[in-house]
């Protein structure tokens, strides 16, 4: 039970990573379909892991831990999902406002 709780604590803590979090936010905000946004966030995590973390671990002669990688992937998916949810709500609201404005413009008498 402690291992499971620890895994989710690591996933939550990965939300505060200053290197990975901007990628999660950008992918959730900019990509307009959820599967694409989730794949982009996982690829971002893999890129950061391969470019930054693994070389540092190799220089320090420490082993990379797979559980940390998977926990950060889970945290990234969670963060991207939250950002995507709010971004899609905002996009839908903007579309509704534009449709209402278009209807108002069409219903105005041209004089």
mmCIF file with all atom_site columns, C-alpha atoms in Angstrom:
data_model
loop_
_atom_site.group_PDB
_atom_site.id
_atom_site.type_symbol
_atom_site.label_atom_id
_atom_site.label_alt_id
_atom_site.label_comp_id
_atom_site.label_asym_id
_atom_site.label_entity_id
_atom_site.label_seq_id
_atom_site.pdbx_PDB_ins_code
_atom_site.Cartn_x
_atom_site.Cartn_y
_atom_site.Cartn_z
_atom_site.occupancy
_atom_site.B_iso_or_equiv
_atom_site.pdbx_formal_charge
_atom_site.auth_seq_id
_atom_site.auth_comp_id
_atom_site.auth_asym_id
_atom_site.auth_atom_id
_atom_site.pdbx_PDB_model_num
ATOM 1   C CA . UNK A 1 1   ? 0.000   0.000  0.000   1.00 0.00 ? 1   UNK A CA 1
ATOM 2   C CA . UNK A 1 2   ? 2.867   2.365  0.782   1.00 0.00 ? 2   UNK A CA 1
ATOM 3   C CA . UNK A 1 3   ? 4.336   1.757  -2.672  1.00 0.00 ? 3   UNK A CA 1
ATOM 4   C CA . UNK A 1 4   ? 1.062   2.631  -4.388  1.00 0.00 ? 4   UNK A CA 1
ATOM 5   C CA . UNK A 1 5   ? 0.608   5.799  -2.362  1.00 0.00 ? 5   UNK A CA 1
ATOM 6   C CA . UNK A 1 6   ? 4.239   6.709  -2.979  1.00 0.00 ? 6   UNK A CA 1
ATOM 7   C CA . UNK A 1 7   ? 3.776   6.250  -6.724  1.00 0.00 ? 7   UNK A CA 1
ATOM 8   C CA . UNK A 1 8   ? 0.836   8.653  -6.795  1.00 0.00 ? 8   UNK A CA 1
ATOM 9   C CA . UNK A 1 9   ? 2.709   11.130 -4.605  1.00 0.00 ? 9   UNK A CA 1
ATOM 10  C CA . UNK A 1 10  ? 5.550   11.046 -7.152  1.00 0.00 ? 10  UNK A CA 1
ATOM 11  C CA . UNK A 1 11  ? 3.018   11.570 -9.958  1.00 0.00 ? 11  UNK A CA 1
ATOM 12  C CA . UNK A 1 12  ? 1.549   14.564 -8.129  1.00 0.00 ? 12  UNK A CA 1
ATOM 13  C CA . UNK A 1 13  ? 4.996   15.971 -7.393  1.00 0.00 ? 13  UNK A CA 1
ATOM 14  C CA . UNK A 1 14  ? 5.892   15.795 -11.087 1.00 0.00 ? 14  UNK A CA 1
ATOM 15  C CA . UNK A 1 15  ? 3.243   18.458 -11.719 1.00 0.00 ? 15  UNK A CA 1
ATOM 16  C CA . UNK A 1 16  ? 5.587   20.987 -10.135 1.00 0.00 ? 16  UNK A CA 1
ATOM 17  C CA . UNK A 1 17  ? 8.568   20.184 -12.360 1.00 0.00 ? 17  UNK A CA 1
ATOM 18  C CA . UNK A 1 18  ? 9.611   23.504 -13.947 1.00 0.00 ? 18  UNK A CA 1
ATOM 19  C CA . UNK A 1 19  ? 10.995  21.810 -17.063 1.00 0.00 ? 19  UNK A CA 1
ATOM 20  C CA . UNK A 1 20  ? 8.167   19.413 -17.899 1.00 0.00 ? 20  UNK A CA 1
ATOM 21  C CA . UNK A 1 21  ? 5.124   21.403 -16.795 1.00 0.00 ? 21  UNK A CA 1
ATOM 22  C CA . UNK A 1 22  ? 5.261   24.059 -19.564 1.00 0.00 ? 22  UNK A CA 1
ATOM 23  C CA . UNK A 1 23  ? 5.197   21.293 -22.173 1.00 0.00 ? 23  UNK A CA 1
ATOM 24  C CA . UNK A 1 24  ? 2.163   19.719 -20.532 1.00 0.00 ? 24  UNK A CA 1
ATOM 25  C CA . UNK A 1 25  ? 0.366   23.059 -20.410 1.00 0.00 ? 25  UNK A CA 1
ATOM 26  C CA . UNK A 1 26  ? 1.195   23.928 -24.014 1.00 0.00 ? 26  UNK A CA 1
ATOM 27  C CA . UNK A 1 27  ? 0.115   20.535 -25.332 1.00 0.00 ? 27  UNK A CA 1
ATOM 28  C CA . UNK A 1 28  ? -3.157  20.657 -23.403 1.00 0.00 ? 28  UNK A CA 1
ATOM 29  C CA . UNK A 1 29  ? -3.869  24.207 -24.533 1.00 0.00 ? 29  UNK A CA 1
ATOM 30  C CA . UNK A 1 30  ? -2.733  24.144 -28.160 1.00 0.00 ? 30  UNK A CA 1
ATOM 31  C CA . UNK A 1 31  ? -3.743  20.691 -29.396 1.00 0.00 ? 31  UNK A CA 1
ATOM 32  C CA . UNK A 1 32  ? -7.454  20.487 -30.060 1.00 0.00 ? 32  UNK A CA 1
ATOM 33  C CA . UNK A 1 33  ? -7.978  16.741 -29.636 1.00 0.00 ? 33  UNK A CA 1
ATOM 34  C CA . UNK A 1 34  ? -7.393  14.922 -26.370 1.00 0.00 ? 34  UNK A CA 1
ATOM 35  C CA . UNK A 1 35  ? -5.519  11.853 -27.679 1.00 0.00 ? 35  UNK A CA 1
ATOM 36  C CA . UNK A 1 36  ? -3.101  14.071 -29.582 1.00 0.00 ? 36  UNK A CA 1
ATOM 37  C CA . UNK A 1 37  ? -2.519  16.235 -26.520 1.00 0.00 ? 37  UNK A CA 1
ATOM 38  C CA . UNK A 1 38  ? -1.863  13.198 -24.321 1.00 0.00 ? 38  UNK A CA 1
ATOM 39  C CA . UNK A 1 39  ? 0.552   11.687 -26.846 1.00 0.00 ? 39  UNK A CA 1
ATOM 40  C CA . UNK A 1 40  ? 2.361   15.022 -27.125 1.00 0.00 ? 40  UNK A CA 1
ATOM 41  C CA . UNK A 1 41  ? 2.744   15.269 -23.350 1.00 0.00 ? 41  UNK A CA 1
ATOM 42  C CA . UNK A 1 42  ? 4.095   11.724 -23.108 1.00 0.00 ? 42  UNK A CA 1
ATOM 43  C CA . UNK A 1 43  ? 6.535   12.400 -25.956 1.00 0.00 ? 43  UNK A CA 1
ATOM 44  C CA . UNK A 1 44  ? 7.589   15.607 -24.190 1.00 0.00 ? 44  UNK A CA 1
ATOM 45  C CA . UNK A 1 45  ? 8.255   13.586 -21.053 1.00 0.00 ? 45  UNK A CA 1
ATOM 46  C CA . UNK A 1 46  ? 10.284  11.024 -23.022 1.00 0.00 ? 46  UNK A CA 1
ATOM 47  C CA . UNK A 1 47  ? 12.284  13.818 -24.658 1.00 0.00 ? 47  UNK A CA 1
ATOM 48  C CA . UNK A 1 48  ? 13.091  15.496 -21.342 1.00 0.00 ? 48  UNK A CA 1
ATOM 49  C CA . UNK A 1 49  ? 13.935  12.155 -19.795 1.00 0.00 ? 49  UNK A CA 1
ATOM 50  C CA . UNK A 1 50  ? 16.251  11.175 -22.639 1.00 0.00 ? 50  UNK A CA 1
ATOM 51  C CA . UNK A 1 51  ? 17.924  14.541 -23.194 1.00 0.00 ? 51  UNK A CA 1
ATOM 52  C CA . UNK A 1 52  ? 18.304  15.839 -19.650 1.00 0.00 ? 52  UNK A CA 1
ATOM 53  C CA . UNK A 1 53  ? 17.767  13.206 -16.982 1.00 0.00 ? 53  UNK A CA 1
ATOM 54  C CA . UNK A 1 54  ? 19.533  10.157 -18.416 1.00 0.00 ? 54  UNK A CA 1
ATOM 55  C CA . UNK A 1 55  ? 22.792  12.020 -19.236 1.00 0.00 ? 55  UNK A CA 1
ATOM 56  C CA . UNK A 1 56  ? 22.865  13.513 -15.745 1.00 0.00 ? 56  UNK A CA 1
ATOM 57  C CA . UNK A 1 57  ? 22.271  10.101 -14.195 1.00 0.00 ? 57  UNK A CA 1
ATOM 58  C CA . UNK A 1 58  ? 25.058  8.665  -16.346 1.00 0.00 ? 58  UNK A CA 1
ATOM 59  C CA . UNK A 1 59  ? 27.489  11.366 -15.224 1.00 0.00 ? 59  UNK A CA 1
ATOM 60  C CA . UNK A 1 60  ? 26.570  10.824 -11.606 1.00 0.00 ? 60  UNK A CA 1
ATOM 61  C CA . UNK A 1 61  ? 26.852  7.073  -12.129 1.00 0.00 ? 61  UNK A CA 1
ATOM 62  C CA . UNK A 1 62  ? 23.417  6.476  -10.702 1.00 0.00 ? 62  UNK A CA 1
ATOM 63  C CA . UNK A 1 63  ? 20.743  4.277  -12.155 1.00 0.00 ? 63  UNK A CA 1
ATOM 64  C CA . UNK A 1 64  ? 17.609  5.706  -13.684 1.00 0.00 ? 64  UNK A CA 1
ATOM 65  C CA . UNK A 1 65  ? 14.428  4.529  -12.057 1.00 0.00 ? 65  UNK A CA 1
ATOM 66  C CA . UNK A 1 66  ? 11.559  3.391  -14.221 1.00 0.00 ? 66  UNK A CA 1
ATOM 67  C CA . UNK A 1 67  ? 8.989   4.101  -11.516 1.00 0.00 ? 67  UNK A CA 1
ATOM 68  C CA . UNK A 1 68  ? 9.950   7.788  -11.503 1.00 0.00 ? 68  UNK A CA 1
ATOM 69  C CA . UNK A 1 69  ? 9.577   7.912  -15.271 1.00 0.00 ? 69  UNK A CA 1
ATOM 70  C CA . UNK A 1 70  ? 6.137   6.291  -15.224 1.00 0.00 ? 70  UNK A CA 1
ATOM 71  C CA . UNK A 1 71  ? 5.005   8.460  -12.323 1.00 0.00 ? 71  UNK A CA 1
ATOM 72  C CA . UNK A 1 72  ? 6.023   11.582 -14.221 1.00 0.00 ? 72  UNK A CA 1
ATOM 73  C CA . UNK A 1 73  ? 4.186   10.275 -17.315 1.00 0.00 ? 73  UNK A CA 1
ATOM 74  C CA . UNK A 1 74  ? 1.064   9.802  -15.193 1.00 0.00 ? 74  UNK A CA 1
ATOM 75  C CA . UNK A 1 75  ? 1.445   13.288 -13.740 1.00 0.00 ? 75  UNK A CA 1
ATOM 76  C CA . UNK A 1 76  ? 1.884   14.686 -17.236 1.00 0.00 ? 76  UNK A CA 1
ATOM 77  C CA . UNK A 1 77  ? -1.231  12.950 -18.514 1.00 0.00 ? 77  UNK A CA 1
ATOM 78  C CA . UNK A 1 78  ? -3.169  14.270 -15.520 1.00 0.00 ? 78  UNK A CA 1
ATOM 79  C CA . UNK A 1 79  ? -1.910  17.845 -16.008 1.00 0.00 ? 79  UNK A CA 1
ATOM 80  C CA . UNK A 1 80  ? -2.539  17.761 -19.758 1.00 0.00 ? 80  UNK A CA 1
ATOM 81  C CA . UNK A 1 81  ? -6.055  16.433 -19.197 1.00 0.00 ? 81  UNK A CA 1
ATOM 82  C CA . UNK A 1 82  ? -6.875  19.231 -16.770 1.00 0.00 ? 82  UNK A CA 1
ATOM 83  C CA . UNK A 1 83  ? -5.505  21.933 -19.068 1.00 0.00 ? 83  UNK A CA 1
ATOM 84  C CA . UNK A 1 84  ? -7.267  20.366 -22.067 1.00 0.00 ? 84  UNK A CA 1
ATOM 85  C CA . UNK A 1 85  ? -10.576 20.343 -20.180 1.00 0.00 ? 85  UNK A CA 1
ATOM 86  C CA . UNK A 1 86  ? -10.394 24.059 -19.383 1.00 0.00 ? 86  UNK A CA 1
ATOM 87  C CA . UNK A 1 87  ? -9.118  24.944 -22.856 1.00 0.00 ? 87  UNK A CA 1
ATOM 88  C CA . UNK A 1 88  ? -11.937 23.026 -24.553 1.00 0.00 ? 88  UNK A CA 1
ATOM 89  C CA . UNK A 1 89  ? -14.508 24.748 -22.350 1.00 0.00 ? 89  UNK A CA 1
ATOM 90  C CA . UNK A 1 90  ? -13.017 28.107 -23.319 1.00 0.00 ? 90  UNK A CA 1
ATOM 91  C CA . UNK A 1 91  ? -13.007 27.199 -27.025 1.00 0.00 ? 91  UNK A CA 1
ATOM 92  C CA . UNK A 1 92  ? -16.659 26.109 -26.865 1.00 0.00 ? 92  UNK A CA 1
ATOM 93  C CA . UNK A 1 93  ? -17.643 29.312 -25.092 1.00 0.00 ? 93  UNK A CA 1
ATOM 94  C CA . UNK A 1 94  ? -15.825 31.397 -27.709 1.00 0.00 ? 94  UNK A CA 1
ATOM 95  C CA . UNK A 1 95  ? -17.567 29.489 -30.508 1.00 0.00 ? 95  UNK A CA 1
ATOM 96  C CA . UNK A 1 96  ? -20.942 30.098 -28.871 1.00 0.00 ? 96  UNK A CA 1
ATOM 97  C CA . UNK A 1 97  ? -20.170 33.809 -28.495 1.00 0.00 ? 97  UNK A CA 1
ATOM 98  C CA . UNK A 1 98  ? -19.086 34.050 -32.131 1.00 0.00 ? 98  UNK A CA 1
ATOM 99  C CA . UNK A 1 99  ? -22.250 32.244 -33.264 1.00 0.00 ? 99  UNK A CA 1
ATOM 100 C CA . UNK A 1 100 ? -24.416 34.556 -31.163 1.00 0.00 ? 100 UNK A CA 1
ATOM 101 C CA . UNK A 1 101 ? -22.616 37.600 -32.538 1.00 0.00 ? 101 UNK A CA 1
ATOM 102 C CA . UNK A 1 102 ? -23.061 36.310 -36.085 1.00 0.00 ? 102 UNK A CA 1
ATOM 103 C CA . UNK A 1 103 ? -26.786 35.751 -35.484 1.00 0.00 ? 103 UNK A CA 1
ATOM 104 C CA . UNK A 1 104 ? -27.130 39.273 -34.077 1.00 0.00 ? 104 UNK A CA 1
ATOM 105 C CA . UNK A 1 105 ? -25.338 40.736 -37.086 1.00 0.00 ? 105 UNK A CA 1
ATOM 106 C CA . UNK A 1 106 ? -27.581 38.813 -39.497 1.00 0.00 ? 106 UNK A CA 1
ATOM 107 C CA . UNK A 1 107 ? -30.778 39.840 -37.696 1.00 0.00 ? 107 UNK A CA 1
ATOM 108 C CA . UNK A 1 108 ? -29.969 43.557 -37.646 1.00 0.00 ? 108 UNK A CA 1
ATOM 109 C CA . UNK A 1 109 ? -31.883 45.539 -40.214 1.00 0.00 ? 109 UNK A CA 1
ATOM 110 C CA . UNK A 1 110 ? -29.526 47.022 -42.748 1.00 0.00 ? 110 UNK A CA 1
ATOM 111 C CA . UNK A 1 111 ? -30.375 50.643 -42.962 1.00 0.00 ? 111 UNK A CA 1
#
